C-alpha positions as semicolon CSV with decimal commas, in nm:
position;residue;x (nm);y (nm);z (nm)
1;X;-1,420;-7,260;-8,520
2;X;-1,485;-7,022;-8,811
3;X;-1,621;-6,757;-8,578
4;X;-1,348;-6,529;-8,443
5;X;-1,277;-6,163;-8,385
6;X;-1,084;-6,135;-8,709
7;X;-1,379;-6,255;-8,913
8;X;-1,615;-6,018;-8,732
9;X;-1,395;-5,718;-8,783
10;X;-1,342;-5,789;-9,149
11;X;-1,716;-5,843;-9,193
12;X;-1,645;-6,084;-9,480
13;X;-1,479;-6,420;-9,473
14;X;-1,122;-6,404;-9,602
15;X;-1,231;-6,617;-9,895
16;X;-1,396;-6,318;-10,058
17;X;-1,300;-6,259;-10,423
18;X;-1,406;-5,938;-10,601
19;X;-1,678;-5,990;-10,857
20;X;-1,482;-5,813;-11,125
21;X;-1,169;-6,024;-11,080
22;X;-1,322;-6,343;-11,220
23;X;-1,528;-6,642;-11,112
24;X;-1,561;-6,710;-10,734
25;X;-1,361;-6,997;-10,601
26;X;-1,542;-7,030;-10,268
27;X;-1,848;-6,907;-10,082
28;X;-1,851;-6,538;-9,992
29;X;-1,991;-6,483;-9,642
30;X;-2,122;-6,154;-9,506
31;X;-2,198;-6,183;-9,130
32;X;-2,409;-5,870;-9,116
33;X;-2,600;-5,937;-8,791
34;X;-2,421;-6,127;-8,515
35;X;-2,576;-6,179;-8,167
36;X;-2,381;-6,037;-7,873
37;X;-2,397;-6,373;-7,701
38;X;-2,313;-6,684;-7,895
39;X;-2,287;-6,991;-7,670
40;X;-2,253;-7,228;-7,963
41;X;-2,157;-7,225;-8,334
42;X;-2,257;-7,467;-8,609
43;X;-2,014;-7,750;-8,667
44;X;-1,998;-8,040;-8,909
45;X;-2,261;-8,299;-8,823
46;X;-2,492;-8,052;-8,641
47;X;-2,859;-8,036;-8,721
48;X;-2,984;-7,688;-8,802
49;X;-3,308;-7,506;-8,866
50;X;-3,294;-7,187;-9,064
51;X;-3,496;-6,951;-9,279
52;X;-3,367;-6,810;-9,604
53;X;-3,438;-6,601;-9,910
54;X;-3,269;-6,725;-10,230
55;X;-3,211;-6,485;-10,522
56;X;-2,997;-6,444;-10,831
57;X;-2,749;-6,164;-10,880
58;X;-3,017;-5,938;-11,027
59;X;-3,234;-5,982;-10,717
60;X;-3,485;-6,215;-10,875
61;X;-3,611;-6,460;-10,612
62;X;-3,597;-6,825;-10,693
63;X;-3,701;-6,965;-10,353
64;X;-3,775;-6,864;-9,990
65;X;-3,859;-7,067;-9,681
66;X;-4,048;-6,763;-9,549
67;X;-4,302;-6,808;-9,827
68;X;-4,381;-7,156;-9,698
69;X;-4,382;-7,047;-9,333
70;X;-4,161;-7,338;-9,235
71;X;-3,790;-7,325;-9,165
72;X;-3,555;-7,559;-9,347
73;X;-3,407;-7,833;-9,130
74;X;-3,117;-8,066;-9,198
75;X;-2,771;-8,188;-9,105
76;X;-2,465;-7,984;-9,196
77;X;-2,164;-8,134;-9,373
78;X;-2,311;-8,472;-9,457
79;X;-2,398;-8,400;-9,822
80;X;-2,764;-8,323;-9,777
81;X;-2,720;-7,956;-9,864
82;X;-2,545;-7,799;-10,159
83;X;-2,179;-7,757;-10,075
84;X;-2,202;-7,378;-10,067
85;X;-2,469;-7,384;-9,798
86;X;-2,279;-7,648;-9,600
87;X;-1,979;-7,419;-9,594
88;X;-2,175;-7,098;-9,550
89;X;-2,367;-7,216;-9,246
90;X;-2,061;-7,344;-9,055
91;X;-1,976;-7,124;-8,759
92;X;-2,317;-6,957;-8,742
93;X;-2,482;-6,867;-8,412
94;X;-2,851;-6,891;-8,336
95;X;-3,020;-6,564;-8,447
96;X;-2,721;-6,476;-8,665
97;X;-2,797;-6,341;-9,011
98;X;-2,565;-6,405;-9,306
99;X;-2,558;-6,326;-9,672
100;X;-2,396;-6,596;-9,885
101;X;-2,275;-6,581;-10,243
102;X;-2,250;-6,936;-10,371
103;X;-2,062;-6,991;-10,700
104;X;-2,211;-7,243;-10,946
105;X;-1,964;-7,523;-10,876
106;X;-2,069;-7,509;-10,506
107;X;-2,436;-7,480;-10,596
108;X;-2,624;-7,656;-10,871
109;X;-2,339;-7,641;-11,127
110;X;-2,385;-7,681;-11,499
111;X;-2,709;-7,872;-11,456
112;X;-2,908;-7,627;-11,239
113;X;-3,266;-7,708;-11,134
114;X;-3,501;-7,729;-11,430
115;X;-3,765;-7,460;-11,420
116;X;-3,608;-7,288;-11,118
117;X;-3,229;-7,240;-11,135
118;X;-3,044;-7,202;-11,464
119;X;-2,720;-7,381;-11,529
120;X;-2,403;-7,215;-11,399
121;X;-2,606;-6,977;-11,177
122;X;-2,446;-6,791;-10,889
123;X;-2,684;-6,805;-10,593
124;X;-2,743;-6,542;-10,327
125;X;-2,879;-6,652;-9,989
126;X;-2,995;-6,439;-9,693
127;X;-3,001;-6,679;-9,397
128;X;-3,137;-6,655;-9,041
129;X;-3,026;-6,942;-8,815
130;X;-3,294;-7,049;-8,566
131;X;-3,170;-7,371;-8,407
132;X;-2,863;-7,594;-8,362
133;X;-2,835;-7,934;-8,206
134;X;-2,633;-8,250;-8,232
135;X;-2,729;-8,612;-8,180
136;X;-2,470;-8,628;-7,900
137;X;-2,625;-8,337;-7,712
138;X;-2,755;-8,372;-7,359
139;X;-2,992;-8,157;-7,160
140;X;-2,812;-7,836;-7,071
141;X;-2,884;-7,695;-6,725
142;X;-2,786;-7,348;-6,614
143;X;-2,863;-7,253;-6,254
144;X;-2,979;-6,892;-6,241
145;X;-3,062;-6,884;-5,870
146;X;-2,996;-7,146;-5,605
147;X;-3,221;-7,143;-5,302
148;X;-3,056;-7,162;-4,962
149;X;-3,084;-7,361;-4,750
150;X;-3,166;-7,665;-4,961
151;X;-3,236;-7,962;-4,740
152;X;-3,384;-8,173;-5,017
153;X;-3,388;-8,181;-5,397
154;X;-3,617;-8,331;-5,660
155;X;-3,591;-8,702;-5,728
156;X;-3,776;-8,945;-5,952
157;X;-4,139;-9,004;-5,846
158;X;-4,162;-8,664;-5,671
159;X;-4,459;-8,442;-5,746
160;X;-4,348;-8,094;-5,850
161;X;-4,516;-7,756;-5,889
162;X;-4,329;-7,509;-6,106
163;X;-4,366;-7,200;-6,321
164;X;-4,200;-7,178;-6,659
165;X;-4,151;-6,971;-6,970
166;X;-4,100;-7,185;-7,281
167;X;-3,919;-7,058;-7,591
168;X;-3,749;-7,200;-7,895
169;X;-3,372;-7,168;-7,912
170;X;-3,401;-6,838;-8,100
171;X;-3,619;-6,691;-7,825
172;X;-3,954;-6,743;-7,994
173;X;-4,216;-6,779;-7,720
174;X;-4,444;-7,081;-7,732
175;X;-4,590;-7,123;-7,383
176;X;-4,587;-6,995;-7,023
177;X;-4,749;-7,108;-6,700
178;X;-4,746;-6,745;-6,586
179;X;-4,995;-6,654;-6,858
180;X;-5,240;-6,896;-6,695
181;X;-5,161;-6,774;-6,342
182;X;-5,113;-7,130;-6,226
183;X;-4,820;-7,362;-6,179
184;X;-4,759;-7,671;-6,388
185;X;-4,806;-7,969;-6,157
186;X;-4,684;-8,318;-6,236
187;X;-4,482;-8,620;-6,131
188;X;-4,116;-8,643;-6,231
189;X;-3,975;-8,954;-6,395
190;X;-4,313;-9,111;-6,450
191;X;-4,348;-9,038;-6,822
192;X;-4,584;-8,746;-6,779
193;X;-4,326;-8,497;-6,912
194;X;-4,099;-8,489;-7,213
195;X;-3,786;-8,678;-7,126
196;X;-3,564;-8,372;-7,126
197;X;-3,781;-8,192;-6,871
198;X;-3,780;-8,500;-6,650
199;X;-3,401;-8,484;-6,657
200;X;-3,383;-8,106;-6,617
201;X;-3,594;-8,097;-6,302
202;X;-3,390;-8,357;-6,114
203;X;-3,184;-8,212;-5,830
204;X;-3,375;-7,885;-5,809
205;X;-3,449;-7,719;-5,476
206;X;-3,767;-7,533;-5,391
207;X;-3,720;-7,172;-5,496
208;X;-3,445;-7,257;-5,747
209;X;-3,442;-7,105;-6,095
210;X;-3,295;-7,292;-6,392
211;X;-3,254;-7,252;-6,764
212;X;-3,310;-7,594;-6,919
213;X;-3,219;-7,641;-7,285
214;X;-3,356;-7,960;-7,438
215;X;-3,257;-8,105;-7,778
216;X;-3,546;-8,220;-7,998
217;X;-3,486;-8,593;-7,953
218;X;-3,550;-8,541;-7,579
219;X;-3,848;-8,315;-7,652
220;X;-4,107;-8,339;-7,932
221;X;-3,869;-8,469;-8,201
222;X;-3,966;-8,496;-8,566
223;X;-4,335;-8,434;-8,505
224;X;-4,313;-8,115;-8,306
225;X;-4,621;-8,012;-8,111
226;X;-4,916;-7,863;-8,293
227;X;-4,850;-7,530;-8,456
228;X;-4,643;-7,385;-8,171
229;X;-4,339;-7,617;-8,165
230;X;-4,185;-7,700;-8,503
231;X;-4,040;-8,037;-8,587
232;X;-3,683;-8,093;-8,467
233;X;-3,696;-7,788;-8,240
234;X;-3,470;-7,738;-7,941
235;X;-3,664;-7,604;-7,641
236;X;-3,558;-7,364;-7,372
237;X;-3,743;-7,353;-7,040
238;X;-3,684;-7,096;-6,769
239;X;-3,813;-7,280;-6,465
240;X;-3,893;-7,164;-6,112
241;X;-3,960;-7,457;-5,879
242;X;-4,233;-7,360;-5,634
243;X;-4,246;-7,678;-5,429
244;X;-4,232;-8,055;-5,446
245;X;-4,314;-8,357;-5,238
246;X;-4,339;-8,730;-5,258
247;X;-4,666;-8,918;-5,202
248;X;-4,486;-9,121;-4,936
249;X;-4,383;-8,811;-4,739
250;X;-4,489;-8,753;-4,382
251;X;-4,456;-8,423;-4,203
252;X;-4,113;-8,275;-4,143
253;X;-4,026;-8,083;-3,826
254;X;-3,738;-7,836;-3,848
255;X;-3,584;-7,541;-3,665
256;X;-3,699;-7,653;-3,323
257;X;-3,622;-7,420;-3,035
258;X;-3,726;-7,600;-2,717
259;X;-3,727;-7,425;-2,376
260;X;-3,470;-7,551;-2,126
261;X;-3,753;-7,647;-1,893
262;X;-4,029;-7,855;-2,047
263;X;-4,230;-8,030;-1,778
264;X;-4,491;-8,160;-2,016
265;X;-4,541;-8,223;-2,387
266;X;-4,868;-8,196;-2,575
267;X;-5,056;-8,515;-2,658
268;X;-5,381;-8,607;-2,831
269;X;-5,676;-8,443;-2,657
270;X;-5,481;-8,140;-2,538
271;X;-5,606;-7,794;-2,624
272;X;-5,325;-7,587;-2,775
273;X;-5,296;-7,212;-2,825
274;X;-5,033;-7,112;-3,077
275;X;-4,924;-6,839;-3,314
276;X;-4,816;-6,922;-3,668
277;X;-4,705;-6,790;-4,003
278;X;-4,822;-7,010;-4,288
279;X;-4,628;-6,997;-4,615
280;X;-4,593;-7,196;-4,930
281;X;-4,261;-7,362;-4,998
282;X;-4,141;-7,063;-5,201
283;X;-4,199;-6,833;-4,903
284;X;-4,531;-6,682;-5,017
285;X;-4,738;-6,599;-4,706
286;X;-5,093;-6,732;-4,715
287;X;-5,201;-6,679;-4,354
288;X;-5,080;-6,558;-4,016
289;X;-5,236;-6,554;-3,670
290;X;-5,017;-6,252;-3,590
291;X;-5,209;-6,046;-3,847
292;X;-5,525;-6,107;-3,644
293;X;-5,346;-6,043;-3,313
294;X;-5,491;-6,361;-3,167
295;X;-5,370;-6,717;-3,127
296;X;-5,514;-7,013;-3,310
297;X;-5,678;-7,240;-3,052
298;X;-5,765;-7,603;-3,109
299;X;-5,764;-7,957;-2,979
300;X;-5,494;-8,172;-3,134
301;X;-5,518;-8,527;-3,259
302;X;-5,895;-8,506;-3,288
303;X;-5,945;-8,392;-3,647
304;X;-6,017;-8,026;-3,581
305;X;-5,720;-7,920;-3,797
306;X;-5,556;-8,068;-4,108
307;X;-5,398;-8,402;-4,031
308;X;-5,045;-8,271;-4,089
309;X;-5,091;-8,005;-3,822
310;X;-5,249;-8,260;-3,588
311;X;-4,931;-8,464;-3,621
312;X;-4,695;-8,167;-3,617
313;X;-4,821;-8,035;-3,284
314;X;-4,774;-8,365;-3,105
315;X;-4,501;-8,341;-2,843
316;X;-4,468;-7,962;-2,835
317;X;-4,362;-7,781;-2,519
318;X;-4,501;-7,452;-2,394
319;X;-4,286;-7,176;-2,543
320;X;-4,144;-7,398;-2,817
321;X;-4,082;-7,277;-3,170
322;X;-4,086;-7,523;-3,458
323;X;-4,131;-7,537;-3,834
324;X;-4,380;-7,793;-3,961
325;X;-4,364;-7,886;-4,331
326;X;-4,682;-8,057;-4,448
327;X;-4,719;-8,239;-4,782
328;X;-5,049;-8,177;-4,962
329;X;-5,196;-8,519;-4,889
330;X;-5,175;-8,421;-4,519
331;X;-5,283;-8,064;-4,593
332;X;-5,547;-7,942;-4,836
333;X;-5,480;-8,197;-5,108
334;X;-5,538;-8,145;-5,478
335;X;-5,817;-7,893;-5,422
336;X;-5,623;-7,645;-5,210
337;X;-5,811;-7,390;-5,001
338;X;-5,966;-7,072;-5,133
339;X;-5,750;-6,838;-5,336
340;X;-5,450;-6,850;-5,104
341;X;-5,352;-7,218;-5,105
342;X;-5,317;-7,380;-5,450
343;X;-5,400;-7,742;-5,515
344;X;-5,122;-7,990;-5,425
345;X;-4,931;-7,723;-5,232
346;X;-4,673;-7,808;-4,966
347;X;-4,742;-7,596;-4,656
348;X;-4,484;-7,453;-4,418
349;X;-4,595;-7,343;-4,072
350;X;-4,363;-7,157;-3,836
351;X;-4,531;-7,216;-3,501
352;X;-4,487;-7,068;-3,153
353;X;-4,666;-7,255;-2,874
354;X;-4,820;-7,010;-2,628
355;X;-4,975;-7,268;-2,395
356;X;-5,177;-7,589;-2,383
357;X;-5,388;-7,779;-2,134
358;X;-5,617;-8,076;-2,108
359;X;-5,983;-8,045;-2,007
360;X;-5,909;-8,294;-1,730
361;X;-5,629;-8,082;-1,582
362;X;-5,645;-7,963;-1,224
363;X;-5,461;-7,673;-1,063
364;X;-5,085;-7,728;-1,060
365;X;-4,914;-7,598;-0,745
366;X;-4,540;-7,566;-0,696
367;X;-4,418;-7,441;-0,358
368;X;-4,123;-7,210;-0,409
369;X;-4,065;-7,120;-0,042
370;X;-4,222;-7,234;0,283
371;X;-4,139;-7,088;0,628
372;X;-3,980;-7,324;0,880
373;X;-4,262;-7,251;1,124
374;X;-4,610;-7,300;0,983
375;X;-4,879;-7,372;1,242
376;X;-5,174;-7,225;1,055
377;X;-5,267;-7,258;0,689
378;X;-5,534;-7,082;0,489
379;X;-5,870;-7,252;0,443
380;X;-6,216;-7,183;0,312
381;X;-6,377;-6,890;0,492
382;X;-6,045;-6,734;0,595
383;X;-5,977;-6,374;0,513
384;X;-5,632;-6,344;0,357
385;X;-5,402;-6,080;0,213
386;X;-5,154;-6,171;-0,059
387;X;-4,939;-6,041;-0,339
388;X;-4,949;-6,190;-0,687
389;X;-4,819;-6,163;-1,040
390;X;-5,050;-6,308;-1,303
391;X;-4,902;-6,394;-1,643
392;X;-4,959;-6,619;-1,940
393;X;-4,731;-6,916;-1,991
394;X;-4,531;-6,729;-2,255
395;X;-4,429;-6,480;-1,984
396;X;-4,669;-6,200;-2,079
397;X;-4,761;-6,020;-1,756
398;X;-5,133;-5,956;-1,727
399;X;-5,188;-5,823;-1,374
400;X;-4,988;-5,758;-1,058
401;X;-5,089;-5,657;-0,706
402;X;-4,752;-5,484;-0,675
403;X;-4,893;-5,205;-0,892
404;X;-5,121;-5,101;-0,605
405;X;-5,054;-4,955;-0,260
406;X;-5,218;-5,240;-0,073
407;X;-5,204;-5,616;-0,131
408;X;-5,495;-5,814;-0,267
409;X;-5,741;-5,943;-0,009
410;X;-6,019;-6,197;-0,028
411;X;-6,223;-6,439;0,177
412;X;-6,146;-6,788;0,052
413;X;-6,446;-6,974;-0,084
414;X;-6,649;-6,659;-0,134
415;X;-6,640;-6,685;-0,517
416;X;-6,466;-6,351;-0,540
417;X;-6,172;-6,493;-0,736
418;X;-6,154;-6,759;-1,009
419;X;-6,188;-7,113;-0,884
420;X;-5,833;-7,214;-0,968
421;X;-5,681;-6,922;-0,778
422;X;-5,902;-6,995;-0,479
423;X;-5,763;-7,349;-0,483
424;X;-5,408;-7,225;-0,521
425;X;-5,439;-6,990;-0,222
426;X;-5,573;-7,262;0,006
427;X;-5,339;-7,445;0,242
428;X;-5,077;-7,168;0,245
429;X;-4,874;-7,042;0,539
430;X;-4,805;-6,676;0,598
431;X;-4,478;-6,604;0,418
432;X;-4,516;-6,896;0,178
433;X;-4,457;-6,841;-0,195
434;X;-4,612;-7,054;-0,466
435;X;-4,634;-7,079;-0,843
436;X;-4,983;-7,187;-0,945
437;X;-5,091;-7,288;-1,296
438;X;-5,463;-7,258;-1,358
439;X;-5,621;-7,423;-1,666
440;X;-5,887;-7,212;-1,842
441;X;-6,183;-7,421;-1,728
442;X;-6,086;-7,319;-1,372
443;X;-6,010;-6,962;-1,478
444;X;-6,186;-6,747;-1,740
445;X;-6,279;-7,027;-1,981
446;X;-6,334;-7,003;-2,354
447;X;-6,458;-6,644;-2,333
448;X;-6,158;-6,502;-2,152
449;X;-6,191;-6,176;-1,963
450;X;-6,072;-5,820;-1,991
451;X;-5,701;-5,852;-2,059
452;X;-5,717;-6,234;-2,058
453;X;-5,734;-6,418;-2,393
454;X;-5,992;-6,695;-2,441
455;X;-5,886;-7,040;-2,320
456;X;-5,565;-6,906;-2,163
457;X;-5,373;-7,101;-1,900
458;X;-5,281;-6,856;-1,623
459;X;-4,970;-6,856;-1,409
460;X;-4,985;-6,699;-1,064
461;X;-4,678;-6,622;-0,853
462;X;-4,825;-6,592;-0,502
463;X;-4,702;-6,476;-0,163
464;X;-4,934;-6,503;0,140
465;X;-4,903;-6,205;0,376
466;X;-5,188;-6,242;0,627
467;X;-5,450;-6,493;0,745
468;X;-5,752;-6,405;0,950
469;X;-6,000;-6,670;1,046
470;X;-6,330;-6,616;0,874
471;X;-6,687;-6,651;0,991
472;X;-6,971;-6,860;0,843
473;X;-7,139;-6,753;0,522
474;X;-7,414;-6,496;0,570
475;X;-7,280;-6,361;0,900
476;X;-7,142;-6,015;0,964
477;X;-7,058;-6,080;1,330
478;X;-7,021;-6,393;1,542
479;X;-6,990;-6,459;1,913
480;X;-6,674;-6,627;2,030
481;X;-6,848;-6,738;2,348
482;X;-7,203;-6,843;2,428
483;X;-7,453;-6,578;2,332
484;X;-7,575;-6,391;2,645
485;X;-7,927;-6,490;2,747
486;X;-8,025;-6,135;2,829
487;X;-7,872;-5,986;2,518
488;X;-8,110;-5,689;2,478
489;X;-8,076;-5,585;2,841
490;X;-7,697;-5,588;2,811
491;X;-7,713;-5,396;2,484
492;X;-7,956;-5,135;2,628
493;X;-7,683;-4,946;2,807
494;X;-7,903;-4,658;2,934
495;X;-8,188;-4,897;3,023
496;X;-8,457;-4,697;2,843
497;X;-8,601;-4,997;2,654
498;X;-8,460;-4,900;2,316
499;X;-8,121;-4,912;2,142
500;X;-8,032;-4,643;1,887
501;X;-7,758;-4,702;1,625
502;X;-7,483;-4,531;1,825
503;X;-7,556;-4,745;2,130
504;X;-7,575;-5,055;1,907
505;X;-7,236;-4,970;1,758
506;X;-7,068;-4,907;2,094
507;X;-7,194;-5,239;2,226
508;X;-7,062;-5,448;1,934
509;X;-6,723;-5,277;1,936
510;X;-6,695;-5,346;2,309
511;X;-6,762;-5,716;2,251
512;X;-6,480;-5,730;1,996
513;X;-6,234;-5,543;2,218
514;X;-6,313;-5,781;2,506
515;X;-6,257;-6,086;2,278
516;X;-6,617;-6,197;2,299
517;X;-6,698;-6,162;1,928
518;X;-6,560;-6,053;1,593
519;X;-6,676;-5,899;1,270
520;X;-6,660;-6,046;0,921
521;X;-6,301;-5,980;0,811
522;X;-6,226;-5,783;0,499
523;X;-6,543;-5,572;0,524
524;X;-6,556;-5,214;0,654
525;X;-6,661;-5,244;1,017
526;X;-6,883;-4,936;1,017
527;X;-7,067;-5,063;0,712
528;X;-7,121;-5,403;0,880
529;X;-7,263;-5,229;1,189
530;X;-7,491;-5,008;0,978
531;X;-7,619;-5,307;0,778
532;X;-7,683;-5,506;1,095
533;X;-7,870;-5,214;1,256
534;X;-8,091;-5,160;0,952
535;X;-8,178;-5,530;0,952
536;X;-8,270;-5,528;1,324
537;X;-8,464;-5,199;1,306
538;X;-8,760;-5,372;1,152
539;X;-9,008;-5,082;1,173
540;X;-8,743;-4,835;1,054
541;X;-8,793;-4,589;1,339
542;X;-8,419;-4,548;1,410
543;X;-8,408;-4,768;1,721
544;X;-8,422;-5,136;1,813
545;X;-8,659;-5,273;2,076
546;X;-8,654;-5,607;2,253
547;X;-8,928;-5,737;2,024
548;X;-8,729;-5,646;1,715
549;X;-8,395;-5,792;1,822
550;X;-8,342;-6,144;1,690
551;X;-8,036;-6,367;1,657
552;X;-7,953;-6,510;1,317
553;X;-8,056;-6,857;1,426
554;X;-8,398;-6,717;1,510
555;X;-8,417;-6,532;1,178
556;X;-8,337;-6,842;0,979
557;X;-8,649;-7,007;1,114
558;X;-8,840;-6,707;0,978
559;X;-8,643;-6,711;0,651
560;X;-8,503;-6,368;0,724
561;X;-8,152;-6,319;0,588
562;X;-7,839;-6,211;0,770
563;X;-7,789;-6,073;1,122
564;X;-7,627;-6,143;1,453
């Protein structure tokens, strides 16, 4: 190599001969502007492109490539240039500037160039080297950033989306995808790209950055490209691969975290509630359910979501995490979606399954503990007391009776609790503990409730504490024996032909204490007595007479609601 530290420090090639000492024997080289980085120097047989100004000793210009606006191109050391230029260009770097003094015998000699260069003229050249390549060159690839992890790299027939800056070897800009704010999208190895770019993209990972240097014969060759790429120009592309896929790709499922217990996996027709982050392959976020603080809810396998997501949610478990990678033909295709998803984009969804159910599901009951002795079980109409924890299937606690001083109480079948819980509380023994899963159509449905998301499957951990036999609907008090025939006479304790509220109350309480009747459980007894008295005191004079007193069976024939 002619380029070395000694030459740089001397500033002139050692072949310099002072002008006053006689004719020059060789080319005088002044390397007056040398790039800090010089990955390659001109050698014999290389093809170069350069600009120059040519003058005589007195400064008179005889020729200049700058005047024509086109750099000179040719091979070095094969006799196509004057010998002085052949020698003077050897060892040059791209963007290096040199001044050459070429003696006549290394220029145009005693003949000169008629009308331009006199015989025996010493020539002065100011040269700027713009390009070097050799017919044996290959595509040069420099990895600037390697994405990690890289589970797959570009192969022939893949469709790629990438950004690039394109320059000539001397750094002259000619094109950039960034200036258009859109990626360059194409197939690799299908003849849609210059051959060197096809080669340079092979083996890239999504998110990888490369510097790809392409010799002209693998680019636009002798013709160049329009006015922006000269003939025989080496090209340099700084490429960022955004994503890629193959038209034969299906979905890819990665990073699965499956709960230890998975009793059931989602299938077509199930309704799934899940959170997700949606990104492009380079990590750019385009959507997230977390940002809206609500799950995405949909049926799967029925065309309500893109086909890739339909497929990717098949077989999920409640509580599972998984990454679903969806090629564009199973996503939003060539058109993309809005401003956030470009055309032909590969989509990456990181999904967390909150719950799922099927519209045909019934209540799922799992008995966790059952007492050895269980002679009585809860049934419709019974008044019960119980403790519960209510949570979603992801473990989020919604409500708990343990937060209150007294347990929850309800009459089964009275429509005071959701249908699924009513079912789950039926058939229990005192002391029994159950886990009950209630699908939304037997809970709070698509609308949800305060504190309960729409379409949520609810999990109840139940413990039955007390059972009290109920009484028929519409009754506040029932007789446990045959109703006395002379009921009013028995009720009229002071035998004055009328029964005030206090006397009415004392009578009913006595019947209960003697085991002859009982009140509706779960309702304040004094309120039941007051309601019954108001109903029987038909003329509202504060007392009941024999004509006013009627049993419920008698009232029903008169379409009067609720009483003894």
